[in-house]
PDB file of C-alpha atoms in Angstrom:
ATOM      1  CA  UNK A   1     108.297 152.116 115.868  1.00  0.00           C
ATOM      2  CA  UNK A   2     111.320 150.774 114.489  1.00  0.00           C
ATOM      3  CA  UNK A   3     114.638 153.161 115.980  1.00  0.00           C
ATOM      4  CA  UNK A   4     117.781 153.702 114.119  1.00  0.00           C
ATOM      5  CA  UNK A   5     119.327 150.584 112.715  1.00  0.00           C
ATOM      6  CA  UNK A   6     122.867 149.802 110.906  1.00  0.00           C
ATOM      7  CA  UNK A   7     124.346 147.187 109.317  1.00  0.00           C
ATOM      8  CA  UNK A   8     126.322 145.229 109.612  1.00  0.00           C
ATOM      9  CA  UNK A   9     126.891 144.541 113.020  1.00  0.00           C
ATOM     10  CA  UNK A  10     130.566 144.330 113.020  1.00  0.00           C
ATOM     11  CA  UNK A  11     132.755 144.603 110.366  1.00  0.00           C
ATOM     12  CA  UNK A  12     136.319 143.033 109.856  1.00  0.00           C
ATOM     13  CA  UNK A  13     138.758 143.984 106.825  1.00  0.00           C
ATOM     14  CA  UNK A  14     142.098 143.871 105.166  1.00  0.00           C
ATOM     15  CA  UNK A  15     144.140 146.985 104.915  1.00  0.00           C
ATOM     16  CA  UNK A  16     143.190 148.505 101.701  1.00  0.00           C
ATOM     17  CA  UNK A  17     140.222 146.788 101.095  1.00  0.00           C
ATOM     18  CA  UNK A  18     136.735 149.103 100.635  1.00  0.00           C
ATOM     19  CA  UNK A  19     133.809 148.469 102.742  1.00  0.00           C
ATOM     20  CA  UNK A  20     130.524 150.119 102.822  1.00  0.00           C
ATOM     21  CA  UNK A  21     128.277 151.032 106.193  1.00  0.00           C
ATOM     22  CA  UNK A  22     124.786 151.166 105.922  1.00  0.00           C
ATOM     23  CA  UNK A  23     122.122 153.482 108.430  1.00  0.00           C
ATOM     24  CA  UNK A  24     118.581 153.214 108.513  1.00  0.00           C
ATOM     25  CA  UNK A  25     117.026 155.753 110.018  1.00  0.00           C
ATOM     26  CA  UNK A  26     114.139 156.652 112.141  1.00  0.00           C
ATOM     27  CA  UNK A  27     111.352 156.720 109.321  1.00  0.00           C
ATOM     28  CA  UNK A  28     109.898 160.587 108.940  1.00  0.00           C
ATOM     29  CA  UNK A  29     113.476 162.005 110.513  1.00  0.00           C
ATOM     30  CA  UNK A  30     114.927 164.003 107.828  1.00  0.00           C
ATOM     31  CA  UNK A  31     117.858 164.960 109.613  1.00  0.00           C
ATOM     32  CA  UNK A  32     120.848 162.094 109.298  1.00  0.00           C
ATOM     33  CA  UNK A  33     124.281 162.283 110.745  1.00  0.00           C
ATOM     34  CA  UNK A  34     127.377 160.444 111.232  1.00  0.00           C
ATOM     35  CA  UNK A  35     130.082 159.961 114.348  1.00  0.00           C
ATOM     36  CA  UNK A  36     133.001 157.644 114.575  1.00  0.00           C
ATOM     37  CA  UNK A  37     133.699 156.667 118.169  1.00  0.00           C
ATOM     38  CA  UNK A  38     137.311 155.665 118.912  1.00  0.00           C
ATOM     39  CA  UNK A  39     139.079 154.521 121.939  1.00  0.00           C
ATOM     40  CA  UNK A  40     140.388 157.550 123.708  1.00  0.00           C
ATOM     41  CA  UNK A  41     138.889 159.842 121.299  1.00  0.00           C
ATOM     42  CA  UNK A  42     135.201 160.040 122.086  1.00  0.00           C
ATOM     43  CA  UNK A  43     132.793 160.841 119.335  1.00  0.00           C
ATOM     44  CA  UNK A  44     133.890 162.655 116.263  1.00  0.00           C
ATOM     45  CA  UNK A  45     131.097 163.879 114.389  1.00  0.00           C
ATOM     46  CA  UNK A  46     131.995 162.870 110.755  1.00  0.00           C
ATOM     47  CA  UNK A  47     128.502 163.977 108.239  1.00  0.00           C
ATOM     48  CA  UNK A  48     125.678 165.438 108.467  1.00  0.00           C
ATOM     49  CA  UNK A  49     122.578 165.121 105.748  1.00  0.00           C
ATOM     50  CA  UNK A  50     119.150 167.124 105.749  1.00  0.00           C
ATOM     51  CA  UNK A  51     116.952 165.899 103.265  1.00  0.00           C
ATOM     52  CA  UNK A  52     120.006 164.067 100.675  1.00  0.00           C
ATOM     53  CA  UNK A  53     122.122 167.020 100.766  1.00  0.00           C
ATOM     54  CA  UNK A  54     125.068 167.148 102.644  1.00  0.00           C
ATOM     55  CA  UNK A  55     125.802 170.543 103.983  1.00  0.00           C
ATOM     56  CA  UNK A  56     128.414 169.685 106.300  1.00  0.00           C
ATOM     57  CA  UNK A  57     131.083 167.004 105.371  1.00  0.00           C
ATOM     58  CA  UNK A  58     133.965 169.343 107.698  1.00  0.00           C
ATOM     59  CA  UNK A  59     134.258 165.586 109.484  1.00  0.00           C
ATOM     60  CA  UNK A  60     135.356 163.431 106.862  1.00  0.00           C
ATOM     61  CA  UNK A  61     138.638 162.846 108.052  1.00  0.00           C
ATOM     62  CA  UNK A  62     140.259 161.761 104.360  1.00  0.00           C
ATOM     63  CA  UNK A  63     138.962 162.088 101.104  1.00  0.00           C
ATOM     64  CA  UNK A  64     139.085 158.168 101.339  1.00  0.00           C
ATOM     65  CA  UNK A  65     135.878 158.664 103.387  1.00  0.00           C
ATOM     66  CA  UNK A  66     132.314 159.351 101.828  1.00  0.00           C
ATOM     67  CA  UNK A  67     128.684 159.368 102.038  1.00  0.00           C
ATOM     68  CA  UNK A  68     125.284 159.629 100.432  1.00  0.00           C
ATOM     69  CA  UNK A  69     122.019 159.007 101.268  1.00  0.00           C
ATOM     70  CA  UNK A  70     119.175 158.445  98.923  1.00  0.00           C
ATOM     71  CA  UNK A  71     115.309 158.802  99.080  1.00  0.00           C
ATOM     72  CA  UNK A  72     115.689 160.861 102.188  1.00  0.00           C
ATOM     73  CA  UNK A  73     116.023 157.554 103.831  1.00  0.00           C
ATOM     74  CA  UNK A  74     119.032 154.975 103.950  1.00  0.00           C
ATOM     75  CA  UNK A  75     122.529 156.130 103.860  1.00  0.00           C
ATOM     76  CA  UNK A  76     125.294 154.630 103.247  1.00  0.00           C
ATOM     77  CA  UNK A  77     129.094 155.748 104.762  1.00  0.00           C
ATOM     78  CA  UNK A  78     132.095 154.131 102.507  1.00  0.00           C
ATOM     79  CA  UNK A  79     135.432 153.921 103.051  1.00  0.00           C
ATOM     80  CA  UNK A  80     138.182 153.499 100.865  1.00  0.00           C
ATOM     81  CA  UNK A  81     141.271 151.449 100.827  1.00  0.00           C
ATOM     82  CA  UNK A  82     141.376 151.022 104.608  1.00  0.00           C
ATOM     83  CA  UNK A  83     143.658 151.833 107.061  1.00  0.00           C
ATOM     84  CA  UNK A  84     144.406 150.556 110.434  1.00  0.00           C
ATOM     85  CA  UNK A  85     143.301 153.751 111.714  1.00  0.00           C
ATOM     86  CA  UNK A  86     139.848 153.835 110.251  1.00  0.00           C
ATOM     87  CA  UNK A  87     139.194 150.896 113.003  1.00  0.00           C
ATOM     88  CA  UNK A  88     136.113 152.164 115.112  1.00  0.00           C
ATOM     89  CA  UNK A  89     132.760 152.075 116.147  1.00  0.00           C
ATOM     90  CA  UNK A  90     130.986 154.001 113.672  1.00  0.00           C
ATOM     91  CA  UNK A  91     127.734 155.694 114.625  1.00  0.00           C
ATOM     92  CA  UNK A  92     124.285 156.711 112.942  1.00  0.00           C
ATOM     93  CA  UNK A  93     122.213 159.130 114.253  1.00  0.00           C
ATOM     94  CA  UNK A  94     118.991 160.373 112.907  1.00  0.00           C
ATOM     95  CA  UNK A  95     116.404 163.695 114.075  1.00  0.00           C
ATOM     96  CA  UNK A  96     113.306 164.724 113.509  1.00  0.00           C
ATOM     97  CA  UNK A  97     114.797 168.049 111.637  1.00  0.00           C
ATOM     98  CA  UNK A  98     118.109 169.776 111.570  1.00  0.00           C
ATOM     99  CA  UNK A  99     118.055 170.752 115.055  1.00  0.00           C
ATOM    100  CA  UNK A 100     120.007 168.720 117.294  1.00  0.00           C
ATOM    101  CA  UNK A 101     117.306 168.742 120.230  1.00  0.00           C
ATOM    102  CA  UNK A 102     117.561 164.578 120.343  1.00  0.00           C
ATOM    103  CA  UNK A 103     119.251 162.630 118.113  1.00  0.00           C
ATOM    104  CA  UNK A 104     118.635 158.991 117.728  1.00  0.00           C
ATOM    105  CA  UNK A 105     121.297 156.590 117.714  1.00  0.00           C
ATOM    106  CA  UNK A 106     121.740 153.214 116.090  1.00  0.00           C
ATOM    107  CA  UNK A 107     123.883 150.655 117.669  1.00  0.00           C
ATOM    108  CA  UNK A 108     126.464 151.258 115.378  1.00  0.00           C
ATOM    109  CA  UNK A 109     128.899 149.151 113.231  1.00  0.00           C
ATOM    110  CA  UNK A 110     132.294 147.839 114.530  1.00  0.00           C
ATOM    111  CA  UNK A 111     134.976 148.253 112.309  1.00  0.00           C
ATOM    112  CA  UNK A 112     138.454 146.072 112.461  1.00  0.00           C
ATOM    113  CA  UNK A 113     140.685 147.139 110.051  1.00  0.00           C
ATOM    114  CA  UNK A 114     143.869 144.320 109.826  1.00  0.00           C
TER     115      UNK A 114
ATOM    116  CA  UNK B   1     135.633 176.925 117.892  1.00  0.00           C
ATOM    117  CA  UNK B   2     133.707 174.741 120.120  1.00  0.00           C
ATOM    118  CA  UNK B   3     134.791 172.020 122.641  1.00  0.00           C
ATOM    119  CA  UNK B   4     133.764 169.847 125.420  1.00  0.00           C
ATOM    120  CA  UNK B   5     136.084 168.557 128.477  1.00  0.00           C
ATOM    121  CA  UNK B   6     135.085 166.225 130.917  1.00  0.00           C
ATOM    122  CA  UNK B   7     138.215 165.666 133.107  1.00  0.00           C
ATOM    123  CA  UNK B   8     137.424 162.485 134.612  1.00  0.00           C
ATOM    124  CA  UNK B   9     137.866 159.113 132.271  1.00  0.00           C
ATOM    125  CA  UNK B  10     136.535 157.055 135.450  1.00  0.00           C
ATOM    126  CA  UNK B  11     135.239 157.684 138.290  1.00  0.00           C
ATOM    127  CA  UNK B  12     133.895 154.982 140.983  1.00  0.00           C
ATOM    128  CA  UNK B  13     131.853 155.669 143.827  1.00  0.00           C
ATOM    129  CA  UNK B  14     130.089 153.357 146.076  1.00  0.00           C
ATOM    130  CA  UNK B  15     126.190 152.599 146.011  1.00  0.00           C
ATOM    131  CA  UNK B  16     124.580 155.550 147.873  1.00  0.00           C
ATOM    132  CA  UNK B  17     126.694 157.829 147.722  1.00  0.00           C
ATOM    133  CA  UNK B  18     126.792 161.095 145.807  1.00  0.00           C
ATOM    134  CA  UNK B  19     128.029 161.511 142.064  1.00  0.00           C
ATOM    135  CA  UNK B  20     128.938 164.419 140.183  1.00  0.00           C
ATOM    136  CA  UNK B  21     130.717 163.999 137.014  1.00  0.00           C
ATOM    137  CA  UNK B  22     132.108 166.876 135.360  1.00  0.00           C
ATOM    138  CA  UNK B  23     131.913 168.733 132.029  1.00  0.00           C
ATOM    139  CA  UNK B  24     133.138 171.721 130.862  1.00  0.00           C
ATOM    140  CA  UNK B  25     132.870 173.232 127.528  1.00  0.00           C
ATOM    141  CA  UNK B  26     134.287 176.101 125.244  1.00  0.00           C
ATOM    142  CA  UNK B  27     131.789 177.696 122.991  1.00  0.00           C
ATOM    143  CA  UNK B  28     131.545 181.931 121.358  1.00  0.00           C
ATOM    144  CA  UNK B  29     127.813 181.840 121.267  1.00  0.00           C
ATOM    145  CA  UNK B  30     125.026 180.522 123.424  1.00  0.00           C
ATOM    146  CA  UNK B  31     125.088 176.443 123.861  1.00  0.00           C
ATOM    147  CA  UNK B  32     122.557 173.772 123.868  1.00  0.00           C
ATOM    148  CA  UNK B  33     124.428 171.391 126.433  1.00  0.00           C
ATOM    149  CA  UNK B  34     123.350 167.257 126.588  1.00  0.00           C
ATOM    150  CA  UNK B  35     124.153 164.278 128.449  1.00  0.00           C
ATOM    151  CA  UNK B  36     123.979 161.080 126.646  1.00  0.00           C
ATOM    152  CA  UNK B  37     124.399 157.589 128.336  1.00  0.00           C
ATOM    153  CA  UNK B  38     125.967 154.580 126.846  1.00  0.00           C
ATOM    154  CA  UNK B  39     124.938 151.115 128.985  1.00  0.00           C
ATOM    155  CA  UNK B  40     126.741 148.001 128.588  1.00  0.00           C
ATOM    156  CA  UNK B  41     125.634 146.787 125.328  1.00  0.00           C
ATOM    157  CA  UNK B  42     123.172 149.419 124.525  1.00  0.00           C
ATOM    158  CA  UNK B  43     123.032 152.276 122.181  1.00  0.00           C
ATOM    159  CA  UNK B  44     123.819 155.537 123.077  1.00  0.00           C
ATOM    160  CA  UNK B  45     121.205 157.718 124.424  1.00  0.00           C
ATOM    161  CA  UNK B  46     120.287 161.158 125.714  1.00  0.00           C
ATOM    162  CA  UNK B  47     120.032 161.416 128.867  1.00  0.00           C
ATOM    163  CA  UNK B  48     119.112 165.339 129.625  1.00  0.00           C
ATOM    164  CA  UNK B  49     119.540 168.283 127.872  1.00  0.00           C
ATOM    165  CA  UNK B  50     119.781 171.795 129.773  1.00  0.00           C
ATOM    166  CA  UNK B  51     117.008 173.685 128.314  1.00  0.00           C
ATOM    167  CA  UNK B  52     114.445 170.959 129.284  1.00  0.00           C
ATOM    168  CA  UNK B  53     115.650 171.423 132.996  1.00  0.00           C
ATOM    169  CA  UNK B  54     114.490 167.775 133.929  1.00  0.00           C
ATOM    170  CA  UNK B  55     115.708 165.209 136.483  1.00  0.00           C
ATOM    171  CA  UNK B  56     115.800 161.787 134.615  1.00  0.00           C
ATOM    172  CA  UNK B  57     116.642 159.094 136.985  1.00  0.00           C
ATOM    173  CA  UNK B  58     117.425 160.951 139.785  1.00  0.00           C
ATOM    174  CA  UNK B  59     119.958 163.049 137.426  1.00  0.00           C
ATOM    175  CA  UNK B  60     120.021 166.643 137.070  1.00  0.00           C
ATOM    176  CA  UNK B  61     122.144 169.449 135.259  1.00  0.00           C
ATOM    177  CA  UNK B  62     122.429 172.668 136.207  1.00  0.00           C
ATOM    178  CA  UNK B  63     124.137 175.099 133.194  1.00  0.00           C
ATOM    179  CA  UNK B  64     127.012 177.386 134.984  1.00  0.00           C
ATOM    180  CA  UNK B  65     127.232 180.393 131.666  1.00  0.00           C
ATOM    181  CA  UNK B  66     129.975 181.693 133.959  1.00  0.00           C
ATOM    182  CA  UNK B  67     132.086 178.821 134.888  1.00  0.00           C
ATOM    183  CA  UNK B  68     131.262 177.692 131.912  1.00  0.00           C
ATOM    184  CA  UNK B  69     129.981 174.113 132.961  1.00  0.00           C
ATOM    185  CA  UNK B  70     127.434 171.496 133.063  1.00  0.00           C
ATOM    186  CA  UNK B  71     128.465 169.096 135.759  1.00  0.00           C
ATOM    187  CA  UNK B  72     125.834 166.118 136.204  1.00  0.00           C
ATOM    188  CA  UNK B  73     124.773 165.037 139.812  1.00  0.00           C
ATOM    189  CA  UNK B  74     122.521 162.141 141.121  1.00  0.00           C
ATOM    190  CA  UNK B  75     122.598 162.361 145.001  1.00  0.00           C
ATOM    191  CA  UNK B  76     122.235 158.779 145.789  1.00  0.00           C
ATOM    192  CA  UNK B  77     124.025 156.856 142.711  1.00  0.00           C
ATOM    193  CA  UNK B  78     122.978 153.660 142.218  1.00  0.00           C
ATOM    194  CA  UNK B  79     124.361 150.171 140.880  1.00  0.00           C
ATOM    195  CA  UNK B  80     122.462 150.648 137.719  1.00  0.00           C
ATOM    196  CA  UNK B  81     123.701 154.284 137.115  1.00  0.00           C
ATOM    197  CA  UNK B  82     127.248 151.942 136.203  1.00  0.00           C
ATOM    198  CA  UNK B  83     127.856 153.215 132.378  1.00  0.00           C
ATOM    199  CA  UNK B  84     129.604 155.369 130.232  1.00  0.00           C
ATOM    200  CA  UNK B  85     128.427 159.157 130.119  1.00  0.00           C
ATOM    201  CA  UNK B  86     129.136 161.823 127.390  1.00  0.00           C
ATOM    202  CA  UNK B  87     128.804 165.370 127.830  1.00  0.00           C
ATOM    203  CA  UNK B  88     127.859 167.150 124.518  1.00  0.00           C
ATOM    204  CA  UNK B  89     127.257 170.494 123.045  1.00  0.00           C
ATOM    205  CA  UNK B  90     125.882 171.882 120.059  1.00  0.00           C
ATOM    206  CA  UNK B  91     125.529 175.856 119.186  1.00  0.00           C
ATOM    207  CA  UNK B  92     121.888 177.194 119.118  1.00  0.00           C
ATOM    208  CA  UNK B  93     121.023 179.439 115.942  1.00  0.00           C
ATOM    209  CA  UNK B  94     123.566 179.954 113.447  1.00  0.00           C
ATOM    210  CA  UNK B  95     125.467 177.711 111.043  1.00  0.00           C
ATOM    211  CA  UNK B  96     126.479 174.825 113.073  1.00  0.00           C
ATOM    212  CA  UNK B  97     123.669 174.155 115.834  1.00  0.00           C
ATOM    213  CA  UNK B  98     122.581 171.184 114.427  1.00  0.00           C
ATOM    214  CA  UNK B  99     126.103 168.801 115.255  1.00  0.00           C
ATOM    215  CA  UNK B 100     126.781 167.195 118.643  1.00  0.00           C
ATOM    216  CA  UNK B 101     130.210 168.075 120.002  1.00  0.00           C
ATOM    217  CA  UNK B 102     131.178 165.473 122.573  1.00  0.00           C
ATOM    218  CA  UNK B 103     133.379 165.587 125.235  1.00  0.00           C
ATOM    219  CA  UNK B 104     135.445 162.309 125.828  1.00  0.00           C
ATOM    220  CA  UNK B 105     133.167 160.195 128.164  1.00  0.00           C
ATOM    221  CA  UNK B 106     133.612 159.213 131.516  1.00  0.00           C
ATOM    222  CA  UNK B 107     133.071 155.232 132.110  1.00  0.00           C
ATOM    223  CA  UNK B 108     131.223 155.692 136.206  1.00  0.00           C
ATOM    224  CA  UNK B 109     131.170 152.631 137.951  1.00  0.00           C
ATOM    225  CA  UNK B 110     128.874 152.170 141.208  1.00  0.00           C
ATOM    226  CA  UNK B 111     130.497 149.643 143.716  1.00  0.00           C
ATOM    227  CA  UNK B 112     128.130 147.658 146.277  1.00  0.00           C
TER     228      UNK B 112
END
């Protein structure tokens, strides 16, 4: 089957701007999370969702940042009024169920904030 | 709190010879510990995970509770083994044992 997919691809925007990041996950995995991967930073985990809840949003670095997910299926990360500092790969990652025993990633979305 | 620490940013070796990259973490309760593998132009992937004690591609991970490590080690790396690797953590039980915690990468390149 299909794996984790995200669009789009890459991703460039002016300072202030909104843009929206969309993850498709594994179909059946009810366990959804996202990372942001930055140079010299590694991968910060930013979400996670089980089911459409959110239990855990501790990663959102600014309230500029948010998520949902609907149907148990797509979600979508948004970020508002960008800042330079928001540039980054940002990751998807789907499981079977909450526990982290493998977690799928998509090839995540490039971000260029200017 | 919990945290990962792999020392090493890059590390090169030549073809054939042995690799050991190095991960420590920093964790209260009793770790699931992962390493994923990110090759050129490819999505990140797990490579092992400790409780599964496998060898995947001639890789294998041995969890140290009292030196509190996970060091991965191929014996014979090869040209192909050339990518970035991420040592990760998550808790097992509790609250929180469903996030990765990852540790900074280190980018291994295999020389002919």
């Amino acid at each position: 089957g299909a794996g984790v997919s995200q669009s789009p691809s890459n991703k460039v925007t002016e300072k202030g701007k909104d843009v929206e990041l969309r993850c498709d996950p594994i179909s059946g995995h009810t366990a959804l999370y996202w990372y942001r991967q930055s140079l010299g930073q590694g991968l910060e985990f930013l979400i996670y969702f089980q089911g459409n809840s959110a239990p855990d949003k501790s990663g959102l670095p600014s309230d500029r940042f948010s998520a949902e997910r609907t149907g148990g299926s797509v979600s979508t990360l948004t970020i508002q009024r960008t800042q330079q500092e928001d540039s980054a790969v940002y990751l998807c990652a789907s499981s079977l169920d909450r526990t982290p025993t493998e977690q799928y990633f998509g090839p995540g979305t490039r971000l260029t904030v200017t | 709190a919990q945290r990962v620490t792999q020392p090493e940013k890059l590390l090169s070796v030549f073809k054939g010879a042995p690799v050991e990259l190095k991960c420590n973490y920093s964790y209260s309760g009793s770790p699931e510990l992962f390493w994923y593998v990110q090759y050129s132009r490819q999505r990140l992937q797990l490579l092992l995970r400790h409780i599964s004690r496998e060898s995947i591609k001639g890789f294998t991970a041995d969890l140290n509770k009292g030196e509190t490590s996970f060091h991965l080690k191929k014996p014979f790396a090869q040209e192909e083994d050339s990518a970035m690797y991420y040592c990760a953590l998550s808790g097992r039980g509790g609250g929180s044992n469903y996030k990765l915690t990852f540790g900074k990468g280190t980018l291994l390149t295999v020389n002919p």
